[in-house]
mmCIF file of C-alpha atoms in Angstrom:
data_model
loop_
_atom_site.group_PDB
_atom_site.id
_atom_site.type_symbol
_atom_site.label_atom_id
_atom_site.label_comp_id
_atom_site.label_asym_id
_atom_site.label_seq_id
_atom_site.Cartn_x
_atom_site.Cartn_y
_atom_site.Cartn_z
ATOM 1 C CA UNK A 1 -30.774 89.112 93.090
ATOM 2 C CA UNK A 2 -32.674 92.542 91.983
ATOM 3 C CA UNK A 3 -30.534 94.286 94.142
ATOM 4 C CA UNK A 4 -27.947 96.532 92.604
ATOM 5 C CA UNK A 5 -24.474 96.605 93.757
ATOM 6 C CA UNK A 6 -23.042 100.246 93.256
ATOM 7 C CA UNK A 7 -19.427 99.280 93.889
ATOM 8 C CA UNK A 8 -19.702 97.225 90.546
ATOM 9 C CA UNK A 9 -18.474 98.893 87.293
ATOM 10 C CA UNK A 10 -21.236 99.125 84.588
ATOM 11 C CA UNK A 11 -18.866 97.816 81.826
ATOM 12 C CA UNK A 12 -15.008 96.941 81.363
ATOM 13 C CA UNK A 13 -12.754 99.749 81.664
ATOM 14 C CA UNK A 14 -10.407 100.709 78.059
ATOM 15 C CA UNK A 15 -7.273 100.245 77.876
ATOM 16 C CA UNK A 16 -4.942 104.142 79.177
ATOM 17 C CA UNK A 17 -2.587 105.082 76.498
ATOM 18 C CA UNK A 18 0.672 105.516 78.489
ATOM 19 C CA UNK A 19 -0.401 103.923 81.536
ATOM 20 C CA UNK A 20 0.107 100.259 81.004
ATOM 21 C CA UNK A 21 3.096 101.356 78.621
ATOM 22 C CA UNK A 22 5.484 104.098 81.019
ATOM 23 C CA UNK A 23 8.617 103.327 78.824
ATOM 24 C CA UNK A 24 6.835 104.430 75.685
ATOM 25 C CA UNK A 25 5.866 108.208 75.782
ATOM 26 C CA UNK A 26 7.761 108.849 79.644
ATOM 27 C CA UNK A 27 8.660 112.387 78.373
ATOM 28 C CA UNK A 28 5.549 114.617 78.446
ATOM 29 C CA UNK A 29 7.033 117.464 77.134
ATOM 30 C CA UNK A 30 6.763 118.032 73.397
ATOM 31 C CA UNK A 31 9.689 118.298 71.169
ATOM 32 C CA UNK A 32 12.004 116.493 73.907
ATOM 33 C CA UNK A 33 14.433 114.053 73.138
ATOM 34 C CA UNK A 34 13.768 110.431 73.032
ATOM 35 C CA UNK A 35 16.466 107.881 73.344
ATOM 36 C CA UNK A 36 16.811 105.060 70.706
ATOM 37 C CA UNK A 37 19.228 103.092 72.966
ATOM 38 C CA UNK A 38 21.329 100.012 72.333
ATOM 39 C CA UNK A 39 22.642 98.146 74.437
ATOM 40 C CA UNK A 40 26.650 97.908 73.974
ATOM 41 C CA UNK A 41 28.677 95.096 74.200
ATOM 42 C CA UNK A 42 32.271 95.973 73.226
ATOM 43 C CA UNK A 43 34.317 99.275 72.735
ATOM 44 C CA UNK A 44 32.225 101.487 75.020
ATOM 45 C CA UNK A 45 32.848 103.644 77.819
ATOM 46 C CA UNK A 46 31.168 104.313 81.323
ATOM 47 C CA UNK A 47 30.800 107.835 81.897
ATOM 48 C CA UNK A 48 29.158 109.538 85.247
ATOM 49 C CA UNK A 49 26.966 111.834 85.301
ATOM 50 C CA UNK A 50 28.457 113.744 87.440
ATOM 51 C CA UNK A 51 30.433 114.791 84.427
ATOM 52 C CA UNK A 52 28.119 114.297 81.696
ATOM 53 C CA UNK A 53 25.675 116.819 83.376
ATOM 54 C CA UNK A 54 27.951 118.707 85.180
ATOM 55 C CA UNK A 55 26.861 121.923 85.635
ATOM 56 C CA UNK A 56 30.292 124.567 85.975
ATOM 57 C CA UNK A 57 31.940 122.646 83.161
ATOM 58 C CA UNK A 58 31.918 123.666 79.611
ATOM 59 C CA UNK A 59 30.999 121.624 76.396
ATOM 60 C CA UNK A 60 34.674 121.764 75.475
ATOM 61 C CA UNK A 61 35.658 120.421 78.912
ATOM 62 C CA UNK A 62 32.919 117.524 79.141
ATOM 63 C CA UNK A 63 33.502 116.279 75.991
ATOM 64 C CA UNK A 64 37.270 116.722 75.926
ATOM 65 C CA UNK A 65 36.622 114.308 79.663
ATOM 66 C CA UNK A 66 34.668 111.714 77.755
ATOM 67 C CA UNK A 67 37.542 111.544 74.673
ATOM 68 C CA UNK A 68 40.325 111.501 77.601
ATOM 69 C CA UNK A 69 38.189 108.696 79.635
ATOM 70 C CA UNK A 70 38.109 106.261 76.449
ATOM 71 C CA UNK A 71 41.245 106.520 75.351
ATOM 72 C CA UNK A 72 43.600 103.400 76.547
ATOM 73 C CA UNK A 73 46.749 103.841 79.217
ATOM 74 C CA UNK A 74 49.877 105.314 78.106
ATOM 75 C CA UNK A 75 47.871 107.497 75.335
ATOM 76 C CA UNK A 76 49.253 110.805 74.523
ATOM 77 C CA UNK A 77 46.658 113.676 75.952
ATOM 78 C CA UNK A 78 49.073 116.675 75.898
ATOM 79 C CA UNK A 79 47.804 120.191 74.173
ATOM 80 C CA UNK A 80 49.655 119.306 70.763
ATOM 81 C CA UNK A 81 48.485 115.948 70.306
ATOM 82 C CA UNK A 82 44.934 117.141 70.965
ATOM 83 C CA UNK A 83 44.897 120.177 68.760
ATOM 84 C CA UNK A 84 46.501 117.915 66.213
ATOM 85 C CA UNK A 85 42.986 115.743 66.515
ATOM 86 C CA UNK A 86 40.273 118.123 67.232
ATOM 87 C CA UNK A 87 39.557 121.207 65.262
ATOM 88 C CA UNK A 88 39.833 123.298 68.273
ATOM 89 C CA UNK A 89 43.294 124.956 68.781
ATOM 90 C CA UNK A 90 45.632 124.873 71.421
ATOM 91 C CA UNK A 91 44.167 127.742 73.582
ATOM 92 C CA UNK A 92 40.739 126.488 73.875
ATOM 93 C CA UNK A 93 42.004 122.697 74.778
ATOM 94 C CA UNK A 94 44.850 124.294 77.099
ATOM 95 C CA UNK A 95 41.552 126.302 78.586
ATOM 96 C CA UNK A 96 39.698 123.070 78.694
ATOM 97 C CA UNK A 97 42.125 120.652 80.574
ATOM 98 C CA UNK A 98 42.740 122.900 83.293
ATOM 99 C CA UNK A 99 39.101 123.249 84.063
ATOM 100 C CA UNK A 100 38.952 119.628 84.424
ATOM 101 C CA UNK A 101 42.436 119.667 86.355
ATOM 102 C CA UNK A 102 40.476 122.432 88.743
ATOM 103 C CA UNK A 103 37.127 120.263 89.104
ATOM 104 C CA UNK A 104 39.237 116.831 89.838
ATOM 105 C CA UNK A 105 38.843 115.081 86.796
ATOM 106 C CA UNK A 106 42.572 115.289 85.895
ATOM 107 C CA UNK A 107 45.993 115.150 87.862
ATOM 108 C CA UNK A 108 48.869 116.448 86.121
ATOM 109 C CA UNK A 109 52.486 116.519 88.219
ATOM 110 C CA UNK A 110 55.926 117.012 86.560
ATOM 111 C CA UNK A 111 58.368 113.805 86.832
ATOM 112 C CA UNK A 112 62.102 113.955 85.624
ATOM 113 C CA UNK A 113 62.938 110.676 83.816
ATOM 114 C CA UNK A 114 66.509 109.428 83.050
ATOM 115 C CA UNK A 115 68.787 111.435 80.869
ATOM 116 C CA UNK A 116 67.246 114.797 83.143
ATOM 117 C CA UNK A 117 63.911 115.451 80.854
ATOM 118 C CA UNK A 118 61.120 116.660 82.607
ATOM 119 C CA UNK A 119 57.942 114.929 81.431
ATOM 120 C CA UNK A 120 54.316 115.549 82.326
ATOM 121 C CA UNK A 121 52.291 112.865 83.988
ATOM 122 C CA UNK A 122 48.499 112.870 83.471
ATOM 123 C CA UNK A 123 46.385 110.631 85.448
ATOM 124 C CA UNK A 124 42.171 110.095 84.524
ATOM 125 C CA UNK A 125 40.280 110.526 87.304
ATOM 126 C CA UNK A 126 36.166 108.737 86.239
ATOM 127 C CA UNK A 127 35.407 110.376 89.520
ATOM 128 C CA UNK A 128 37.106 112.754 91.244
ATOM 129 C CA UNK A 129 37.883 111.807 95.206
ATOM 130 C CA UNK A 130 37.510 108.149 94.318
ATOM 131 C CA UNK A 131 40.698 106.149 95.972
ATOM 132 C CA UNK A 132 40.501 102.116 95.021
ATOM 133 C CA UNK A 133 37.584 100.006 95.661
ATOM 134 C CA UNK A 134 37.111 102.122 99.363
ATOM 135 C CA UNK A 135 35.997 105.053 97.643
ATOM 136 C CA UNK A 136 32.548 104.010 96.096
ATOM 137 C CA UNK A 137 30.704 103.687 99.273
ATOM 138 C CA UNK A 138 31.392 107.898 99.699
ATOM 139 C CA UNK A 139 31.311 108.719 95.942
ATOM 140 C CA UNK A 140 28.706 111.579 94.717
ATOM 141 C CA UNK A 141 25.090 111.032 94.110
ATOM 142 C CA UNK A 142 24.772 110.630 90.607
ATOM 143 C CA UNK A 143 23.584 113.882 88.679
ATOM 144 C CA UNK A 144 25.524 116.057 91.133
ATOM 145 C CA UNK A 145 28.562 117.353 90.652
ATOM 146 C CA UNK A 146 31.327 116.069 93.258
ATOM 147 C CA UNK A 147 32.896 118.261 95.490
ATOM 148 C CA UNK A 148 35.572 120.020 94.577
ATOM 149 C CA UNK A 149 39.065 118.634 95.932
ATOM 150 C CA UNK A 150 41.717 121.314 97.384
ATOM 151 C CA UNK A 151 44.209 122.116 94.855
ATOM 152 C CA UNK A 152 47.399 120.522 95.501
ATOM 153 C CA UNK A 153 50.294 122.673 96.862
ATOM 154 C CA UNK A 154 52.841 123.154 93.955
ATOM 155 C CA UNK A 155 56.333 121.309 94.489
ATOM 156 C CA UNK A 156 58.984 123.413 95.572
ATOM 157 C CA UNK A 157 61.886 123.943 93.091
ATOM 158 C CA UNK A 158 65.480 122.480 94.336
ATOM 159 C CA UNK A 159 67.904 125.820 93.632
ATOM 160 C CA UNK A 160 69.982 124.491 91.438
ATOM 161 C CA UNK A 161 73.443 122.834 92.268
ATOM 162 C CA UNK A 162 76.005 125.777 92.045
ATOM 163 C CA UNK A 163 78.682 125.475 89.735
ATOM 164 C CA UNK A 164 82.053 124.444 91.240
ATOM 165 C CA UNK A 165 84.920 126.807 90.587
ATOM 166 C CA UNK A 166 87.986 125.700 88.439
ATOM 167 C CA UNK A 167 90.775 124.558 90.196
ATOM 168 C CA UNK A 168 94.074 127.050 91.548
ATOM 169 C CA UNK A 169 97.216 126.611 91.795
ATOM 170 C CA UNK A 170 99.034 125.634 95.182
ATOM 171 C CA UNK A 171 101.884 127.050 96.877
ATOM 172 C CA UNK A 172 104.913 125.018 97.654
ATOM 173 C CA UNK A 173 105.360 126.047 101.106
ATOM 174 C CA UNK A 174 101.825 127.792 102.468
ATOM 175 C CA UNK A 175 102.095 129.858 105.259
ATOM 176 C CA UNK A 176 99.864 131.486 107.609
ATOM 177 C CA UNK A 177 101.046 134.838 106.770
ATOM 178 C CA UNK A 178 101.505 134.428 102.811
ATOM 179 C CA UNK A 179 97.402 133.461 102.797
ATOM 180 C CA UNK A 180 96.531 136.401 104.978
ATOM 181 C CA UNK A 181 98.536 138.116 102.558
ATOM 182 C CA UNK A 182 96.589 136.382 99.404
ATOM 183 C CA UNK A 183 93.108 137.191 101.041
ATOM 184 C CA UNK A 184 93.944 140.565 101.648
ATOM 185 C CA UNK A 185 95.084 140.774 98.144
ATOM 186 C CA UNK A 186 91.895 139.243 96.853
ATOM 187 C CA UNK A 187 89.483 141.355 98.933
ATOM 188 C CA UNK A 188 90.697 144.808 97.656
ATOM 189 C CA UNK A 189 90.311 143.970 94.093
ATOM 190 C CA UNK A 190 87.015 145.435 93.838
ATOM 191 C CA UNK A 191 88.915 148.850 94.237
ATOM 192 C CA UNK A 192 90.406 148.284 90.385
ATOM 193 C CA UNK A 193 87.033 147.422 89.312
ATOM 194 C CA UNK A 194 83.409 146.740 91.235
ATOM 195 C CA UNK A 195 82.586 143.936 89.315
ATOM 196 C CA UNK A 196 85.509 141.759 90.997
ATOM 197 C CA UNK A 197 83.798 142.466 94.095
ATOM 198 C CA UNK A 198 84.319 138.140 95.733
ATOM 199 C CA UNK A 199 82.127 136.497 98.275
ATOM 200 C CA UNK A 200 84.007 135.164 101.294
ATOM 201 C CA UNK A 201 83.834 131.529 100.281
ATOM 202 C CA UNK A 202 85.352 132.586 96.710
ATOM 203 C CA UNK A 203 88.133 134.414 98.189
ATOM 204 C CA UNK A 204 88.883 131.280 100.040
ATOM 205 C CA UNK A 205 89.117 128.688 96.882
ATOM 206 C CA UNK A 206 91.389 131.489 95.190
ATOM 207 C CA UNK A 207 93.817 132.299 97.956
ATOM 208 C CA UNK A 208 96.019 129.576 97.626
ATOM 209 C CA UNK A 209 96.575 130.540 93.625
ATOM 210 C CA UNK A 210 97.142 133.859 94.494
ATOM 211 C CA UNK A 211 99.759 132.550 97.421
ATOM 212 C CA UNK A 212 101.328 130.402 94.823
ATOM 213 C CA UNK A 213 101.677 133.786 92.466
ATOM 214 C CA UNK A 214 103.434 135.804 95.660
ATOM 215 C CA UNK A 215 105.849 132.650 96.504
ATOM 216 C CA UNK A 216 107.184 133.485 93.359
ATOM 217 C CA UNK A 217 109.069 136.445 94.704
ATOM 218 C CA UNK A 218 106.028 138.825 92.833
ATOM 219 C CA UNK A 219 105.040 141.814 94.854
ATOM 220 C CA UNK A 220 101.262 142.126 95.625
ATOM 221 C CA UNK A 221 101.289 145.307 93.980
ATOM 222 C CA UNK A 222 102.128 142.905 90.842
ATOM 223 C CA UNK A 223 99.641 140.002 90.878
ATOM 224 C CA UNK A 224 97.081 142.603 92.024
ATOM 225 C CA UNK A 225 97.882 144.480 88.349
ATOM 226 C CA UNK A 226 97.756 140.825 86.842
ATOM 227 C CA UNK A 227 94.326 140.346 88.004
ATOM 228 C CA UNK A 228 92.673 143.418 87.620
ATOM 229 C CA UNK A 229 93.836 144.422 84.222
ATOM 230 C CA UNK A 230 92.955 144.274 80.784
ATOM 231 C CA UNK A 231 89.382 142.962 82.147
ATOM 232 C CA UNK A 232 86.968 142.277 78.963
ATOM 233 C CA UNK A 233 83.945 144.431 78.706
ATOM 234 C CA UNK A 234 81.415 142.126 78.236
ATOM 235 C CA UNK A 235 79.518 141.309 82.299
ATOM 236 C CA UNK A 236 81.518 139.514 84.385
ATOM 237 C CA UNK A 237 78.583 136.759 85.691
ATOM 238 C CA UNK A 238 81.060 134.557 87.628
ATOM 239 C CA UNK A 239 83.936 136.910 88.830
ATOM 240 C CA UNK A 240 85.614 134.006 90.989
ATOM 241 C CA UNK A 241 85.780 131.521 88.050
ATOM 242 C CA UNK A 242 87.131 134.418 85.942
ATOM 243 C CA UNK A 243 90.351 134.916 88.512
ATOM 244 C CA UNK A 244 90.545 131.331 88.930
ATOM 245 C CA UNK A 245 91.472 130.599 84.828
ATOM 246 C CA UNK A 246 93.570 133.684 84.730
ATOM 247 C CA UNK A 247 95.696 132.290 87.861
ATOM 248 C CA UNK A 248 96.508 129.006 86.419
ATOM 249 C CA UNK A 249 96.835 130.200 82.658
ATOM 250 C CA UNK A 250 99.228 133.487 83.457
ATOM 251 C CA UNK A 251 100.793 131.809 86.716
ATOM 252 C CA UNK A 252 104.517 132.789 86.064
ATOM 253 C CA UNK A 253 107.437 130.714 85.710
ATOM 254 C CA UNK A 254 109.081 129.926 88.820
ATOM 255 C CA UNK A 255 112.246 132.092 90.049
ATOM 256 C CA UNK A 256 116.029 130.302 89.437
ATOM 257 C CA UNK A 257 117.625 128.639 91.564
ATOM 258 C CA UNK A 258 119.544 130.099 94.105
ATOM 259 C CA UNK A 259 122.412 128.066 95.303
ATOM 260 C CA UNK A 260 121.923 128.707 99.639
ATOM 261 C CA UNK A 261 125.426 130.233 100.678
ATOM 262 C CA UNK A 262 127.943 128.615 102.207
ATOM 263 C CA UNK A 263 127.893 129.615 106.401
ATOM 264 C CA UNK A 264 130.483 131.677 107.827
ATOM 265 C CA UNK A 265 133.432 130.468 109.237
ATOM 266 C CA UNK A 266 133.085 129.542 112.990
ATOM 267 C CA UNK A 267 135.849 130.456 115.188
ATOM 268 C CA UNK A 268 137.151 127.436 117.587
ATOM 269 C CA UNK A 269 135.908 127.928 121.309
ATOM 270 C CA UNK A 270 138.028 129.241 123.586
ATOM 271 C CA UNK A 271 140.128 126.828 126.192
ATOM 272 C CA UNK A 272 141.907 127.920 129.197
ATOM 273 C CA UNK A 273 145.878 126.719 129.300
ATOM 274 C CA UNK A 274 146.504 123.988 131.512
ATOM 275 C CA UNK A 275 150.183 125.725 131.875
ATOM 276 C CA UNK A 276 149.163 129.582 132.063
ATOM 277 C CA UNK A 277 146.045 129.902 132.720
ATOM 278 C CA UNK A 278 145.125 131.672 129.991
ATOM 279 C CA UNK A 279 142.341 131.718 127.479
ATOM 280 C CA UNK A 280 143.210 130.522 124.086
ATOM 281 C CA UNK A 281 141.034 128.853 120.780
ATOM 282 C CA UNK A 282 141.400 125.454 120.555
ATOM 283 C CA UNK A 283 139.116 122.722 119.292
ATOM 284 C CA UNK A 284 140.370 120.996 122.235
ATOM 285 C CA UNK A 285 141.321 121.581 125.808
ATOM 286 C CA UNK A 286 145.536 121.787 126.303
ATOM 287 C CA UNK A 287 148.227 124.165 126.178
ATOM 288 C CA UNK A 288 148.064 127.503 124.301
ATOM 289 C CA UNK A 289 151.324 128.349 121.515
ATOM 290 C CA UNK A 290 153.153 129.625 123.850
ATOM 291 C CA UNK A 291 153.708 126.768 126.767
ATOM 292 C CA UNK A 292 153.513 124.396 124.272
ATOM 293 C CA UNK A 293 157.304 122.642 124.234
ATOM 294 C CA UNK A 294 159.310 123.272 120.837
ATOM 295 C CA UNK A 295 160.685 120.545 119.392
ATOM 296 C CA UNK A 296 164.208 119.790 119.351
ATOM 297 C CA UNK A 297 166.123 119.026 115.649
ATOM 298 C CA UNK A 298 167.526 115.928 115.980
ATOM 299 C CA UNK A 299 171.256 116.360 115.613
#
């Protein structure tokens, strides 16, 4: 019982500051911040992070995500309803949103709606790549920022519908030759002046007007006058829609009539004699004058 066991400690040990208490004093560097945390239970938001510490954002952009990410669907987020709300102004949010556009944390694509407005569609993204339910098993570490998604090709523009050309007048009675004429007419007119210089598919609508203008016994050397003069001086944008008012609003009145005239006078066909021989004009086959048999007066 005298001997001494060295593994033994000579009295109890005191209690560590820190060491049976790790949530107390877990920062060891002075002057940090300490958290004095609640726990919420209603009107919070989850945020990431992946964008809370993000490290390429700005302030401006990670709060601007955080005020964006609480807000409920169908809020406004454009530029003017934010500068209305923040005291930042419209450049610096602009700047803002499309950092978090360029980093994934917002989706913005153009939709037209009915009645032809074009409206811009924003869509939240909490973290950027994630797809449904799928996504979480491939989402980001936490702390890091997530990679950065390829920007999305823009949309081509549609070229707008062109603009159909007013309606021409017709010809009665269009000919082959009286459209050749028309087109001819049409594709010299750039002579009077270069800016009614026509494309091949306007000379085409405007033949028939100009067709209609010549079957009304006017020379070319007319309608070509009619068309070409007194031009205004402002710039002639659509020279084919132009020529195609002035041919139905100065089409001329139709020529008079013309009663057709009467044929000549056909000469009976000739007829030989069935007593001479000889030719003679008769409607009908017989005897010329002079075999025929005079009558007799009765006495």
């Amino acid at each position: 019982m005298d001997t001494e066991n060295p593994s033994a400690p000579p009295h109890s040990e005191s209690r560590i500051p820190g060491k049976n208490h790790p949530h107390r004093h877990r920062n060891t560097r002075p002057g940090g911040v300490v958290h004095d945390n609640a726990r919420h239970t209603t009107h919070f938001t989850v945020i990431g992070n992946h964008l809370a510490q993000h490290r390429e954002l700005s302030l401006l952009a990670i709060g601007l995500a955080c005020h964006i990410q609480s807000l409920p669907t169908g809020a406004p987020v454009d530029i003017k309803t934010l500068a209305a709300r923040f005291p930042e102004g419209p450049t610096r949010i602009a700047a803002a949103l499309n950092e978090l556009q360029a980093h994934g944390y917002l989706r913005r694509t153009r939709q037209r709606v009915d009645g032809g407005r074009i409206v811009t569609r924003t869509v939240s993204c909490n973290r950027p790549g994630h797809r449904g339910s799928a996504a979480d098993s491939t989402a980001e570490p936490s702390g890091r920022p997530p990679r950065r998604p390829a920007p999305e090709k823009p949309t081509p523009r549609k070229p707008a519908p062109r603009k159909l050309l007013p309606a021409v007048p017709k010809p009665a009675a269009p000919s082959p030759d009286l459209l050749r004429t028309a087109l001819a007419l049409l594709a010299g007119l750039h002579r009077a002046d270069p800016r009614l210089l026509l494309s091949a598919t306007d000379a085409e609508h405007l033949a028939p007007g100009v067709a209609a203008w010549l079957e009304r016994d006017l020379p070319p050397a007319a309608v070509q006058h009619a068309l070409s003069s007194n031009l205004p001086q402002d710039p002639l944008h659509r020279p084919a829609a132009f020529l195609a008012h002035r041919l139905t609003a100065q089409l001329p009145p139709p020529p008079p009539f013309r009663a057709p005239a009467s044929p000549p006078d056909v000469p009976p066909p000739f007829q030989t004699c069935d007593g001479c021989d000889l030719a003679f004009r008769s409607p009908t086959p017989g005897r010329c004058r002079d075999c025929r048999p005079v009558p007799t007066e009765a006495a």
